[in-house]
Amino acid sequence: ELTTTPFFFFLPVVLSYMMMSSLSSRGVSHTGGRGVSRGARSHRGLNQTICMSTVTRNANIGKLAAGYLFPEIARRRNEHLEANPDAKIISLGIGDTTEPIPQPIVDGMVESAKGLGTLDGYGKYGGYGAEQGQGPLRDAIAERFYSHVDTSAADIFVSDGSKCDIGRIQMMFGSGHSVSVQDPSYPAYVDTSVIIGNTGLFNDETSQFDDIQYMACTAGNGFFPDIDSAKKSDIVFFCSPNNPTG
């Protein structure tokens, strides 16, 4: 028996439909609601299904063979610590926060979690919230940080994280655009540009992707990029002050 939850309902349905459409066009039979089969075999009372889909993969994914930055930073850090056990390192890679979560935030999270266990609390904290963020939170952000400028809660959008937002930006503009990024910079800026199709291949000689403008941030320029080099770019990822790796 297959069970699912509302969170995961749509993706399996879409994937199943894509697979069924692809395989049915190739003469592959359906096994009475249990999936698709191509010479299905019995295994402990269940049909074992082996199938291939004709849906092609985004070819740009293959460009990411260069690897991800954060594991490389961790590798170099650990390698240095093995050779220099007493070294004091300031890591500019991914990591945990250095200070505990402030108590008012902890209290609010605890109250919200407990509220989900009661009917009244679930009505207040549960279910899908407004897509732009909970109203009281946006009101508080506007009052605390933007009361001195002409900004209201209607101008505030509470997202689910920077990576998701970067991906949405790429989806909004699409492929075929020139991109500039700070160097070094948060790897998601480059990787999402690669995935959407706004770069060339990875260049082993430069350790960078072709057809993307890298704005160098070095001690020589105070770690502030030369914006003039991005004048011809359609999309510029600019963050200042900038943790070099995000």
JSON list of C-alpha atoms in Angstrom, two decimals:
[
{"chain": "A", "resi": 1, "resn": "GLU", "atom": "CA", "xyz": [0.00, 0.00, 0.00]},
{"chain": "A", "resi": 2, "resn": "LEU", "atom": "CA", "xyz": [1.36, 3.39, -0.95]},
{"chain": "A", "resi": 3, "resn": "THR", "atom": "CA", "xyz": [0.81, 6.29, 1.37]},
{"chain": "A", "resi": 4, "resn": "THR", "atom": "CA", "xyz": [1.85, 9.90, 1.01]},
{"chain": "A", "resi": 5, "resn": "THR", "atom": "CA", "xyz": [1.44, 13.29, 2.64]},
{"chain": "A", "resi": 6, "resn": "PRO", "atom": "CA", "xyz": [0.29, 16.58, 1.11]},
{"chain": "A", "resi": 7, "resn": "PHE", "atom": "CA", "xyz": [3.90, 17.81, 1.15]},
{"chain": "A", "resi": 8, "resn": "PHE", "atom": "CA", "xyz": [5.10, 15.07, -1.18]},
{"chain": "A", "resi": 9, "resn": "PHE", "atom": "CA", "xyz": [2.00, 14.44, -3.25]},
{"chain": "A", "resi": 10, "resn": "PHE", "atom": "CA", "xyz": [2.59, 16.46, -6.37]},
{"chain": "A", "resi": 11, "resn": "LEU", "atom": "CA", "xyz": [6.16, 15.43, -7.23]},
{"chain": "A", "resi": 12, "resn": "PRO", "atom": "CA", "xyz": [5.51, 11.65, -7.41]},
{"chain": "A", "resi": 13, "resn": "VAL", "atom": "CA", "xyz": [2.37, 12.25, -9.45]},
{"chain": "A", "resi": 14, "resn": "VAL", "atom": "CA", "xyz": [4.26, 14.43, -11.93]},
{"chain": "A", "resi": 15, "resn": "LEU", "atom": "CA", "xyz": [7.18, 12.01, -12.16]},
{"chain": "A", "resi": 16, "resn": "SER", "atom": "CA", "xyz": [4.82, 9.04, -12.55]},
{"chain": "A", "resi": 17, "resn": "TYR", "atom": "CA", "xyz": [2.93, 10.81, -15.31]},
{"chain": "A", "resi": 18, "resn": "MET", "atom": "CA", "xyz": [6.16, 11.68, -17.13]},
{"chain": "A", "resi": 19, "resn": "MET", "atom": "CA", "xyz": [7.40, 8.10, -16.83]},
{"chain": "A", "resi": 20, "resn": "MET", "atom": "CA", "xyz": [4.08, 6.59, -17.91]},
{"chain": "A", "resi": 21, "resn": "SER", "atom": "CA", "xyz": [3.84, 8.89, -20.94]},
{"chain": "A", "resi": 22, "resn": "SER", "atom": "CA", "xyz": [7.40, 8.10, -21.96]},
{"chain": "A", "resi": 23, "resn": "LEU", "atom": "CA", "xyz": [7.16, 4.35, -21.53]},
{"chain": "A", "resi": 24, "resn": "SER", "atom": "CA", "xyz": [3.69, 3.92, -22.97]},
{"chain": "A", "resi": 25, "resn": "SER", "atom": "CA", "xyz": [4.95, 5.47, -26.19]},
{"chain": "A", "resi": 26, "resn": "ARG", "atom": "CA", "xyz": [7.57, 2.72, -26.29]},
{"chain": "A", "resi": 27, "resn": "GLY", "atom": "CA", "xyz": [5.13, -0.15, -25.80]},
{"chain": "A", "resi": 28, "resn": "VAL", "atom": "CA", "xyz": [5.75, -0.67, -22.08]},
{"chain": "A", "resi": 29, "resn": "SER", "atom": "CA", "xyz": [2.75, -1.96, -20.14]},
{"chain": "A", "resi": 30, "resn": "HIS", "atom": "CA", "xyz": [1.09, -0.66, -16.99]},
{"chain": "A", "resi": 31, "resn": "THR", "atom": "CA", "xyz": [0.73, -3.13, -14.11]},
{"chain": "A", "resi": 32, "resn": "GLY", "atom": "CA", "xyz": [-2.67, -2.26, -12.70]},
{"chain": "A", "resi": 33, "resn": "GLY", "atom": "CA", "xyz": [-1.81, 0.84, -10.70]},
{"chain": "A", "resi": 34, "resn": "ARG", "atom": "CA", "xyz": [1.43, -0.52, -9.29]},
{"chain": "A", "resi": 35, "resn": "GLY", "atom": "CA", "xyz": [3.71, 1.31, -11.71]},
{"chain": "A", "resi": 36, "resn": "VAL", "atom": "CA", "xyz": [5.11, 0.39, -15.07]},
{"chain": "A", "resi": 37, "resn": "SER", "atom": "CA", "xyz": [6.82, -2.83, -16.02]},
{"chain": "A", "resi": 38, "resn": "ARG", "atom": "CA", "xyz": [9.14, -4.09, -18.65]},
{"chain": "A", "resi": 39, "resn": "GLY", "atom": "CA", "xyz": [9.61, -7.77, -18.04]},
{"chain": "A", "resi": 40, "resn": "ALA", "atom": "CA", "xyz": [8.66, -7.29, -14.38]},
{"chain": "A", "resi": 41, "resn": "ARG", "atom": "CA", "xyz": [9.88, -10.00, -12.02]},
{"chain": "A", "resi": 42, "resn": "SER", "atom": "CA", "xyz": [8.39, -11.28, -8.76]},
{"chain": "A", "resi": 43, "resn": "HIS", "atom": "CA", "xyz": [10.44, -10.53, -5.66]},
{"chain": "A", "resi": 44, "resn": "ARG", "atom": "CA", "xyz": [8.95, -11.47, -2.29]},
{"chain": "A", "resi": 45, "resn": "GLY", "atom": "CA", "xyz": [5.45, -10.94, -3.63]},
{"chain": "A", "resi": 46, "resn": "LEU", "atom": "CA", "xyz": [6.19, -7.54, -5.20]},
{"chain": "A", "resi": 47, "resn": "ASN", "atom": "CA", "xyz": [6.73, -6.64, -8.83]},
{"chain": "A", "resi": 48, "resn": "GLN", "atom": "CA", "xyz": [10.26, -5.44, -9.45]},
{"chain": "A", "resi": 49, "resn": "THR", "atom": "CA", "xyz": [10.21, -2.79, -12.14]},
{"chain": "A", "resi": 50, "resn": "ILE", "atom": "CA", "xyz": [13.10, -1.87, -14.40]},
{"chain": "A", "resi": 51, "resn": "CYS", "atom": "CA", "xyz": [12.46, 1.03, -16.74]},
{"chain": "A", "resi": 52, "resn": "MET", "atom": "CA", "xyz": [14.14, 3.85, -18.57]},
{"chain": "A", "resi": 53, "resn": "SER", "atom": "CA", "xyz": [12.80, 7.34, -19.21]},
{"chain": "A", "resi": 54, "resn": "THR", "atom": "CA", "xyz": [13.35, 9.34, -22.38]},
{"chain": "A", "resi": 55, "resn": "VAL", "atom": "CA", "xyz": [13.16, 12.62, -20.46]},
{"chain": "A", "resi": 56, "resn": "THR", "atom": "CA", "xyz": [16.55, 14.25, -20.93]},
{"chain": "A", "resi": 57, "resn": "ARG", "atom": "CA", "xyz": [18.57, 15.83, -18.13]},
{"chain": "A", "resi": 58, "resn": "ASN", "atom": "CA", "xyz": [19.55, 19.49, -18.09]},
{"chain": "A", "resi": 59, "resn": "ALA", "atom": "CA", "xyz": [22.97, 19.29, -19.77]},
{"chain": "A", "resi": 60, "resn": "ASN", "atom": "CA", "xyz": [24.23, 22.23, -17.70]},
{"chain": "A", "resi": 61, "resn": "ILE", "atom": "CA", "xyz": [24.23, 20.03, -14.59]},
{"chain": "A", "resi": 62, "resn": "GLY", "atom": "CA", "xyz": [27.20, 18.19, -16.06]},
{"chain": "A", "resi": 63, "resn": "LYS", "atom": "CA", "xyz": [29.25, 21.40, -15.99]},
{"chain": "A", "resi": 64, "resn": "LEU", "atom": "CA", "xyz": [29.29, 21.29, -12.18]},
{"chain": "A", "resi": 65, "resn": "ALA", "atom": "CA", "xyz": [31.84, 18.46, -12.21]},
{"chain": "A", "resi": 66, "resn": "ALA", "atom": "CA", "xyz": [34.33, 20.99, -10.88]},
{"chain": "A", "resi": 67, "resn": "GLY", "atom": "CA", "xyz": [32.96, 20.33, -7.38]},
{"chain": "A", "resi": 68, "resn": "TYR", "atom": "CA", "xyz": [31.61, 22.45, -4.57]},
{"chain": "A", "resi": 69, "resn": "LEU", "atom": "CA", "xyz": [33.66, 25.06, -2.73]},
{"chain": "A", "resi": 70, "resn": "PHE", "atom": "CA", "xyz": [32.85, 24.30, 0.89]},
{"chain": "A", "resi": 71, "resn": "PRO", "atom": "CA", "xyz": [34.15, 20.69, 0.98]},
{"chain": "A", "resi": 72, "resn": "GLU", "atom": "CA", "xyz": [37.40, 21.94, -0.56]},
{"chain": "A", "resi": 73, "resn": "ILE", "atom": "CA", "xyz": [37.72, 24.64, 2.11]},
{"chain": "A", "resi": 74, "resn": "ALA", "atom": "CA", "xyz": [37.14, 22.01, 4.81]},
{"chain": "A", "resi": 75, "resn": "ARG", "atom": "CA", "xyz": [39.73, 19.72, 3.23]},
{"chain": "A", "resi": 76, "resn": "ARG", "atom": "CA", "xyz": [42.41, 22.43, 3.18]},
{"chain": "A", "resi": 77, "resn": "ARG", "atom": "CA", "xyz": [41.55, 23.52, 6.74]},
{"chain": "A", "resi": 78, "resn": "ASN", "atom": "CA", "xyz": [41.81, 19.98, 8.10]},
{"chain": "A", "resi": 79, "resn": "GLU", "atom": "CA", "xyz": [45.02, 19.39, 6.17]},
{"chain": "A", "resi": 80, "resn": "HIS", "atom": "CA", "xyz": [46.56, 22.52, 7.69]},
{"chain": "A", "resi": 81, "resn": "LEU", "atom": "CA", "xyz": [45.42, 21.59, 11.20]},
{"chain": "A", "resi": 82, "resn": "GLU", "atom": "CA", "xyz": [46.98, 18.15, 10.89]},
{"chain": "A", "resi": 83, "resn": "ALA", "atom": "CA", "xyz": [50.31, 19.76, 10.05]},
{"chain": "A", "resi": 84, "resn": "ASN", "atom": "CA", "xyz": [49.85, 22.63, 12.53]},
{"chain": "A", "resi": 85, "resn": "PRO", "atom": "CA", "xyz": [47.73, 21.41, 15.49]},
{"chain": "A", "resi": 86, "resn": "ASP", "atom": "CA", "xyz": [48.09, 24.69, 17.40]},
{"chain": "A", "resi": 87, "resn": "ALA", "atom": "CA", "xyz": [47.07, 26.91, 14.49]},
{"chain": "A", "resi": 88, "resn": "LYS", "atom": "CA", "xyz": [44.23, 29.37, 15.08]},
{"chain": "A", "resi": 89, "resn": "ILE", "atom": "CA", "xyz": [42.12, 29.47, 11.93]},
{"chain": "A", "resi": 90, "resn": "ILE", "atom": "CA", "xyz": [39.41, 31.92, 10.94]},
{"chain": "A", "resi": 91, "resn": "SER", "atom": "CA", "xyz": [37.30, 29.84, 8.58]},
{"chain": "A", "resi": 92, "resn": "LEU", "atom": "CA", "xyz": [35.57, 31.69, 5.76]},
{"chain": "A", "resi": 93, "resn": "GLY", "atom": "CA", "xyz": [33.69, 28.59, 4.69]},
{"chain": "A", "resi": 94, "resn": "ILE", "atom": "CA", "xyz": [30.36, 27.21, 5.83]},
{"chain": "A", "resi": 95, "resn": "GLY", "atom": "CA", "xyz": [29.93, 26.83, 9.55]},
{"chain": "A", "resi": 96, "resn": "ASP", "atom": "CA", "xyz": [27.77, 27.25, 12.62]},
{"chain": "A", "resi": 97, "resn": "THR", "atom": "CA", "xyz": [27.10, 30.57, 14.28]},
{"chain": "A", "resi": 98, "resn": "THR", "atom": "CA", "xyz": [29.62, 31.57, 16.92]},
{"chain": "A", "resi": 99, "resn": "GLU", "atom": "CA", "xyz": [27.07, 32.72, 19.51]},
{"chain": "A", "resi": 100, "resn": "PRO", "atom": "CA", "xyz": [23.96, 31.07, 21.00]},
{"chain": "A", "resi": 101, "resn": "ILE", "atom": "CA", "xyz": [20.52, 32.02, 19.68]},
{"chain": "A", "resi": 102, "resn": "PRO", "atom": "CA", "xyz": [19.17, 34.99, 21.71]},
{"chain": "A", "resi": 103, "resn": "GLN", "atom": "CA", "xyz": [16.71, 33.93, 24.39]},
{"chain": "A", "resi": 104, "resn": "PRO", "atom": "CA", "xyz": [13.71, 35.90, 23.02]},
{"chain": "A", "resi": 105, "resn": "ILE", "atom": "CA", "xyz": [14.05, 34.00, 19.74]},
{"chain": "A", "resi": 106, "resn": "VAL", "atom": "CA", "xyz": [14.30, 30.68, 21.56]},
{"chain": "A", "resi": 107, "resn": "ASP", "atom": "CA", "xyz": [11.23, 31.52, 23.64]},
{"chain": "A", "resi": 108, "resn": "GLY", "atom": "CA", "xyz": [9.26, 32.42, 20.53]},
{"chain": "A", "resi": 109, "resn": "MET", "atom": "CA", "xyz": [10.22, 29.16, 18.79]},
{"chain": "A", "resi": 110, "resn": "VAL", "atom": "CA", "xyz": [9.26, 27.13, 21.87]},
{"chain": "A", "resi": 111, "resn": "GLU", "atom": "CA", "xyz": [5.92, 28.93, 22.18]},
{"chain": "A", "resi": 112, "resn": "SER", "atom": "CA", "xyz": [5.16, 28.35, 18.50]},
{"chain": "A", "resi": 113, "resn": "ALA", "atom": "CA", "xyz": [6.06, 24.66, 18.70]},
{"chain": "A", "resi": 114, "resn": "LYS", "atom": "CA", "xyz": [3.92, 24.13, 21.78]},
{"chain": "A", "resi": 115, "resn": "GLY", "atom": "CA", "xyz": [1.06, 25.98, 20.13]},
{"chain": "A", "resi": 116, "resn": "LEU", "atom": "CA", "xyz": [0.90, 23.37, 17.39]},
{"chain": "A", "resi": 117, "resn": "GLY", "atom": "CA", "xyz": [-0.30, 20.89, 20.01]},
{"chain": "A", "resi": 118, "resn": "THR", "atom": "CA", "xyz": [-3.58, 22.73, 20.69]},
{"chain": "A", "resi": 119, "resn": "LEU", "atom": "CA", "xyz": [-6.50, 23.68, 18.47]},
{"chain": "A", "resi": 120, "resn": "ASP", "atom": "CA", "xyz": [-6.19, 27.38, 19.27]},
{"chain": "A", "resi": 121, "resn": "GLY", "atom": "CA", "xyz": [-2.42, 27.32, 18.90]},
{"chain": "A", "resi": 122, "resn": "TYR", "atom": "CA", "xyz": [-2.58, 25.45, 15.61]},
{"chain": "A", "resi": 123, "resn": "GLY", "atom": "CA", "xyz": [-4.97, 28.03, 14.28]},
{"chain": "A", "resi": 124, "resn": "LYS", "atom": "CA", "xyz": [-2.45, 30.72, 15.20]},
{"chain": "A", "resi": 125, "resn": "TYR", "atom": "CA", "xyz": [0.85, 29.04, 14.26]},
{"chain": "A", "resi": 126, "resn": "GLY", "atom": "CA", "xyz": [-0.04, 26.11, 12.01]},
{"chain": "A", "resi": 127, "resn": "GLY", "atom": "CA", "xyz": [-0.90, 25.53, 8.36]},
{"chain": "A", "resi": 128, "resn": "TYR", "atom": "CA", "xyz": [0.53, 27.31, 5.35]},
{"chain": "A", "resi": 129, "resn": "GLY", "atom": "CA", "xyz": [1.35, 30.90, 6.11]},
{"chain": "A", "resi": 130, "resn": "ALA", "atom": "CA", "xyz": [1.21, 33.87, 3.78]},
{"chain": "A", "resi": 131, "resn": "GLU", "atom": "CA", "xyz": [3.67, 33.42, 0.91]},
{"chain": "A", "resi": 132, "resn": "GLN", "atom": "CA", "xyz": [5.35, 36.73, 1.73]},
{"chain": "A", "resi": 133, "resn": "GLY", "atom": "CA", "xyz": [5.80, 35.83, 5.42]},
{"chain": "A", "resi": 134, "resn": "GLN", "atom": "CA", "xyz": [3.65, 36.06, 8.52]},
{"chain": "A", "resi": 135, "resn": "GLY", "atom": "CA", "xyz": [2.02, 39.44, 8.94]},
{"chain": "A", "resi": 136, "resn": "PRO", "atom": "CA", "xyz": [3.12, 40.10, 12.55]},
{"chain": "A", "resi": 137, "resn": "LEU", "atom": "CA", "xyz": [6.72, 39.25, 11.63]},
{"chain": "A", "resi": 138, "resn": "ARG", "atom": "CA", "xyz": [6.74, 41.61, 8.66]},
{"chain": "A", "resi": 139, "resn": "ASP", "atom": "CA", "xyz": [5.19, 44.33, 10.83]},
{"chain": "A", "resi": 140, "resn": "ALA", "atom": "CA", "xyz": [7.94, 43.88, 13.42]},
{"chain": "A", "resi": 141, "resn": "ILE", "atom": "CA", "xyz": [10.70, 43.94, 10.79]},
{"chain": "A", "resi": 142, "resn": "ALA", "atom": "CA", "xyz": [9.35, 47.12, 9.22]},
{"chain": "A", "resi": 143, "resn": "GLU", "atom": "CA", "xyz": [9.05, 48.85, 12.59]},
{"chain": "A", "resi": 144, "resn": "ARG", "atom": "CA", "xyz": [12.42, 47.70, 13.95]},
{"chain": "A", "resi": 145, "resn": "PHE", "atom": "CA", "xyz": [14.63, 48.21, 10.91]},
{"chain": "A", "resi": 146, "resn": "TYR", "atom": "CA", "xyz": [12.83, 50.54, 8.50]},
{"chain": "A", "resi": 147, "resn": "SER", "atom": "CA", "xyz": [10.80, 52.97, 10.60]},
{"chain": "A", "resi": 148, "resn": "HIS", "atom": "CA", "xyz": [13.11, 55.82, 9.55]},
{"chain": "A", "resi": 149, "resn": "VAL", "atom": "CA", "xyz": [12.41, 55.34, 5.84]},
{"chain": "A", "resi": 150, "resn": "ASP", "atom": "CA", "xyz": [9.29, 55.15, 3.71]},
{"chain": "A", "resi": 151, "resn": "THR", "atom": "CA", "xyz": [8.90, 51.37, 4.04]},
{"chain": "A", "resi": 152, "resn": "SER", "atom": "CA", "xyz": [5.92, 49.38, 5.31]},
{"chain": "A", "resi": 153, "resn": "ALA", "atom": "CA", "xyz": [5.26, 45.73, 6.03]},
{"chain": "A", "resi": 154, "resn": "ALA", "atom": "CA", "xyz": [3.85, 45.42, 2.50]},
{"chain": "A", "resi": 155, "resn": "ASP", "atom": "CA", "xyz": [7.41, 45.98, 1.21]},
{"chain": "A", "resi": 156, "resn": "ILE", "atom": "CA", "xyz": [8.87, 43.16, 3.33]},
{"chain": "A", "resi": 157, "resn": "PHE", "atom": "CA", "xyz": [9.27, 39.62, 2.00]},
{"chain": "A", "resi": 158, "resn": "VAL", "atom": "CA", "xyz": [10.38, 36.83, 4.35]},
{"chain": "A", "resi": 159, "resn": "SER", "atom": "CA", "xyz": [11.86, 34.05, 2.25]},
{"chain": "A", "resi": 160, "resn": "ASP", "atom": "CA", "xyz": [13.03, 30.55, 3.11]},
{"chain": "A", "resi": 161, "resn": "GLY", "atom": "CA", "xyz": [16.72, 31.27, 2.51]},
{"chain": "A", "resi": 162, "resn": "SER", "atom": "CA", "xyz": [19.29, 32.87, 0.23]},
{"chain": "A", "resi": 163, "resn": "LYS", "atom": "CA", "xyz": [19.92, 29.83, -1.97]},
{"chain": "A", "resi": 164, "resn": "CYS", "atom": "CA", "xyz": [16.24, 29.54, -2.80]},
{"chain": "A", "resi": 165, "resn": "ASP", "atom": "CA", "xyz": [16.07, 33.25, -3.61]},
{"chain": "A", "resi": 166, "resn": "ILE", "atom": "CA", "xyz": [19.15, 33.07, -5.85]},
{"chain": "A", "resi": 167, "resn": "GLY", "atom": "CA", "xyz": [17.59, 30.17, -7.73]},
{"chain": "A", "resi": 168, "resn": "ARG", "atom": "CA", "xyz": [14.34, 32.09, -8.15]},
{"chain": "A", "resi": 169, "resn": "ILE", "atom": "CA", "xyz": [16.21, 35.08, -9.53]},
{"chain": "A", "resi": 170, "resn": "GLN", "atom": "CA", "xyz": [17.86, 32.85, -12.12]},
{"chain": "A", "resi": 171, "resn": "MET", "atom": "CA", "xyz": [14.52, 31.28, -13.02]},
{"chain": "A", "resi": 172, "resn": "MET", "atom": "CA", "xyz": [12.96, 34.71, -13.40]},
{"chain": "A", "resi": 173, "resn": "PHE", "atom": "CA", "xyz": [15.56, 35.96, -15.90]},
{"chain": "A", "resi": 174, "resn": "GLY", "atom": "CA", "xyz": [16.29, 32.63, -17.59]},
{"chain": "A", "resi": 175, "resn": "SER", "atom": "CA", "xyz": [19.25, 31.67, -19.75]},
{"chain": "A", "resi": 176, "resn": "GLY", "atom": "CA", "xyz": [21.19, 33.56, -22.38]},
{"chain": "A", "resi": 177, "resn": "HIS", "atom": "CA", "xyz": [22.34, 36.42, -20.14]},
{"chain": "A", "resi": 178, "resn": "SER", "atom": "CA", "xyz": [25.79, 37.65, -19.14]},
{"chain": "A", "resi": 179, "resn": "VAL", "atom": "CA", "xyz": [26.63, 37.42, -15.44]},
{"chain": "A", "resi": 180, "resn": "SER", "atom": "CA", "xyz": [29.17, 39.08, -13.14]},
{"chain": "A", "resi": 181, "resn": "VAL", "atom": "CA", "xyz": [30.10, 37.83, -9.67]},
{"chain": "A", "resi": 182, "resn": "GLN", "atom": "CA", "xyz": [32.56, 38.87, -7.00]},
{"chain": "A", "resi": 183, "resn": "ASP", "atom": "CA", "xyz": [35.63, 36.67, -6.69]},
{"chain": "A", "resi": 184, "resn": "PRO", "atom": "CA", "xyz": [35.74, 35.01, -4.27]},
{"chain": "A", "resi": 185, "resn": "SER", "atom": "CA", "xyz": [32.02, 34.87, -3.58]},
{"chain": "A", "resi": 186, "resn": "TYR", "atom": "CA", "xyz": [29.22, 32.67, -2.35]},
{"chain": "A", "resi": 187, "resn": "PRO", "atom": "CA", "xyz": [29.36, 29.62, -4.68]},
{"chain": "A", "resi": 188, "resn": "ALA", "atom": "CA", "xyz": [25.59, 29.57, -5.23]},
{"chain": "A", "resi": 189, "resn": "TYR", "atom": "CA", "xyz": [25.91, 32.72, -7.37]},
{"chain": "A", "resi": 190, "resn": "VAL", "atom": "CA", "xyz": [28.11, 30.86, -9.84]},
{"chain": "A", "resi": 191, "resn": "ASP", "atom": "CA", "xyz": [26.53, 27.41, -9.59]},
{"chain": "A", "resi": 192, "resn": "THR", "atom": "CA", "xyz": [22.99, 28.63, -10.25]},
{"chain": "A", "resi": 193, "resn": "SER", "atom": "CA", "xyz": [24.29, 30.64, -13.22]},
{"chain": "A", "resi": 194, "resn": "VAL", "atom": "CA", "xyz": [25.83, 27.44, -14.55]},
{"chain": "A", "resi": 195, "resn": "ILE", "atom": "CA", "xyz": [22.66, 25.38, -14.04]},
{"chain": "A", "resi": 196, "resn": "ILE", "atom": "CA", "xyz": [20.39, 27.91, -15.75]},
{"chain": "A", "resi": 197, "resn": "GLY", "atom": "CA", "xyz": [22.75, 28.09, -18.76]},
{"chain": "A", "resi": 198, "resn": "ASN", "atom": "CA", "xyz": [24.45, 31.47, -18.39]},
{"chain": "A", "resi": 199, "resn": "THR", "atom": "CA", "xyz": [28.06, 30.25, -18.46]},
{"chain": "A", "resi": 200, "resn": "GLY", "atom": "CA", "xyz": [30.46, 28.21, -20.51]},
{"chain": "A", "resi": 201, "resn": "LEU", "atom": "CA", "xyz": [32.42, 25.18, -19.37]},
{"chain": "A", "resi": 202, "resn": "PHE", "atom": "CA", "xyz": [34.73, 25.02, -16.37]},
{"chain": "A", "resi": 203, "resn": "ASN", "atom": "CA", "xyz": [38.25, 26.12, -17.32]},
{"chain": "A", "resi": 204, "resn": "ASP", "atom": "CA", "xyz": [40.88, 24.00, -15.58]},
{"chain": "A", "resi": 205, "resn": "GLU", "atom": "CA", "xyz": [43.61, 26.55, -16.29]},
{"chain": "A", "resi": 206, "resn": "THR", "atom": "CA", "xyz": [41.83, 29.44, -14.57]},
{"chain": "A", "resi": 207, "resn": "SER", "atom": "CA", "xyz": [39.72, 27.34, -12.15]},
{"chain": "A", "resi": 208, "resn": "GLN", "atom": "CA", "xyz": [36.77, 29.43, -13.27]},
{"chain": "A", "resi": 209, "resn": "PHE", "atom": "CA", "xyz": [33.86, 29.07, -15.66]},
{"chain": "A", "resi": 210, "resn": "ASP", "atom": "CA", "xyz": [34.12, 30.61, -19.11]},
{"chain": "A", "resi": 211, "resn": "ASP", "atom": "CA", "xyz": [31.73, 33.33, -20.24]},
{"chain": "A", "resi": 212, "resn": "ILE", "atom": "CA", "xyz": [31.25, 34.79, -16.77]},
{"chain": "A", "resi": 213, "resn": "GLN", "atom": "CA", "xyz": [32.79, 38.01, -15.48]},
{"chain": "A", "resi": 214, "resn": "TYR", "atom": "CA", "xyz": [34.67, 37.57, -12.20]},
{"chain": "A", "resi": 215, "resn": "MET", "atom": "CA", "xyz": [35.19, 40.81, -10.26]},
{"chain": "A", "resi": 216, "resn": "ALA", "atom": "CA", "xyz": [38.33, 40.27, -8.20]},
{"chain": "A", "resi": 217, "resn": "CYS", "atom": "CA", "xyz": [38.20, 41.15, -4.48]},
{"chain": "A", "resi": 218, "resn": "THR", "atom": "CA", "xyz": [41.77, 41.35, -3.18]},
{"chain": "A", "resi": 219, "resn": "ALA", "atom": "CA", "xyz": [43.79, 43.15, -0.54]},
{"chain": "A", "resi": 220, "resn": "GLY", "atom": "CA", "xyz": [44.94, 45.48, -3.32]},
{"chain": "A", "resi": 221, "resn": "ASN", "atom": "CA", "xyz": [41.43, 46.88, -3.86]},
{"chain": "A", "resi": 222, "resn": "GLY", "atom": "CA", "xyz": [40.31, 46.62, -0.26]},
{"chain": "A", "resi": 223, "resn": "PHE", "atom": "CA", "xyz": [38.24, 43.54, -1.13]},
{"chain": "A", "resi": 224, "resn": "PHE", "atom": "CA", "xyz": [35.80, 45.80, -2.97]},
{"chain": "A", "resi": 225, "resn": "PRO", "atom": "CA", "xyz": [35.18, 44.73, -6.59]},
{"chain": "A", "resi": 226, "resn": "ASP", "atom": "CA", "xyz": [35.70, 46.87, -9.64]},
{"chain": "A", "resi": 227, "resn": "ILE", "atom": "CA", "xyz": [32.10, 47.46, -10.66]},
{"chain": "A", "resi": 228, "resn": "ASP", "atom": "CA", "xyz": [33.19, 49.04, -13.95]},
{"chain": "A", "resi": 229, "resn": "SER", "atom": "CA", "xyz": [34.14, 45.59, -15.21]},
{"chain": "A", "resi": 230, "resn": "ALA", "atom": "CA", "xyz": [30.49, 44.55, -14.94]},
{"chain": "A", "resi": 231, "resn": "LYS", "atom": "CA", "xyz": [29.03, 47.37, -17.04]},
{"chain": "A", "resi": 232, "resn": "LYS", "atom": "CA", "xyz": [28.17, 45.04, -19.92]},
{"chain": "A", "resi": 233, "resn": "SER", "atom": "CA", "xyz": [26.66, 42.32, -17.71]},
{"chain": "A", "resi": 234, "resn": "ASP", "atom": "CA", "xyz": [22.93, 41.69, -17.57]},
{"chain": "A", "resi": 235, "resn": "ILE", "atom": "CA", "xyz": [22.97, 40.26, -14.03]},
{"chain": "A", "resi": 236, "resn": "VAL", "atom": "CA", "xyz": [25.42, 41.34, -11.32]},
{"chain": "A", "resi": 237, "resn": "PHE", "atom": "CA", "xyz": [25.69, 39.56, -7.98]},
{"chain": "A", "resi": 238, "resn": "PHE", "atom": "CA", "xyz": [27.01, 42.19, -5.59]},
{"chain": "A", "resi": 239, "resn": "CYS", "atom": "CA", "xyz": [27.22, 41.89, -1.82]},
{"chain": "A", "resi": 240, "resn": "SER", "atom": "CA", "xyz": [29.02, 44.33, 0.47]},
{"chain": "A", "resi": 241, "resn": "PRO", "atom": "CA", "xyz": [30.28, 43.86, 3.11]},
{"chain": "A", "resi": 242, "resn": "ASN", "atom": "CA", "xyz": [31.06, 40.42, 1.76]},
{"chain": "A", "resi": 243, "resn": "ASN", "atom": "CA", "xyz": [32.18, 37.25, 3.47]},
{"chain": "A", "resi": 244, "resn": "PRO", "atom": "CA", "xyz": [34.33, 36.00, 0.58]},
{"chain": "A", "resi": 245, "resn": "THR", "atom": "CA", "xyz": [32.61, 32.63, 0.52]},
{"chain": "A", "resi": 246, "resn": "GLY", "atom": "CA", "xyz": [29.16, 33.71, 1.63]}
]
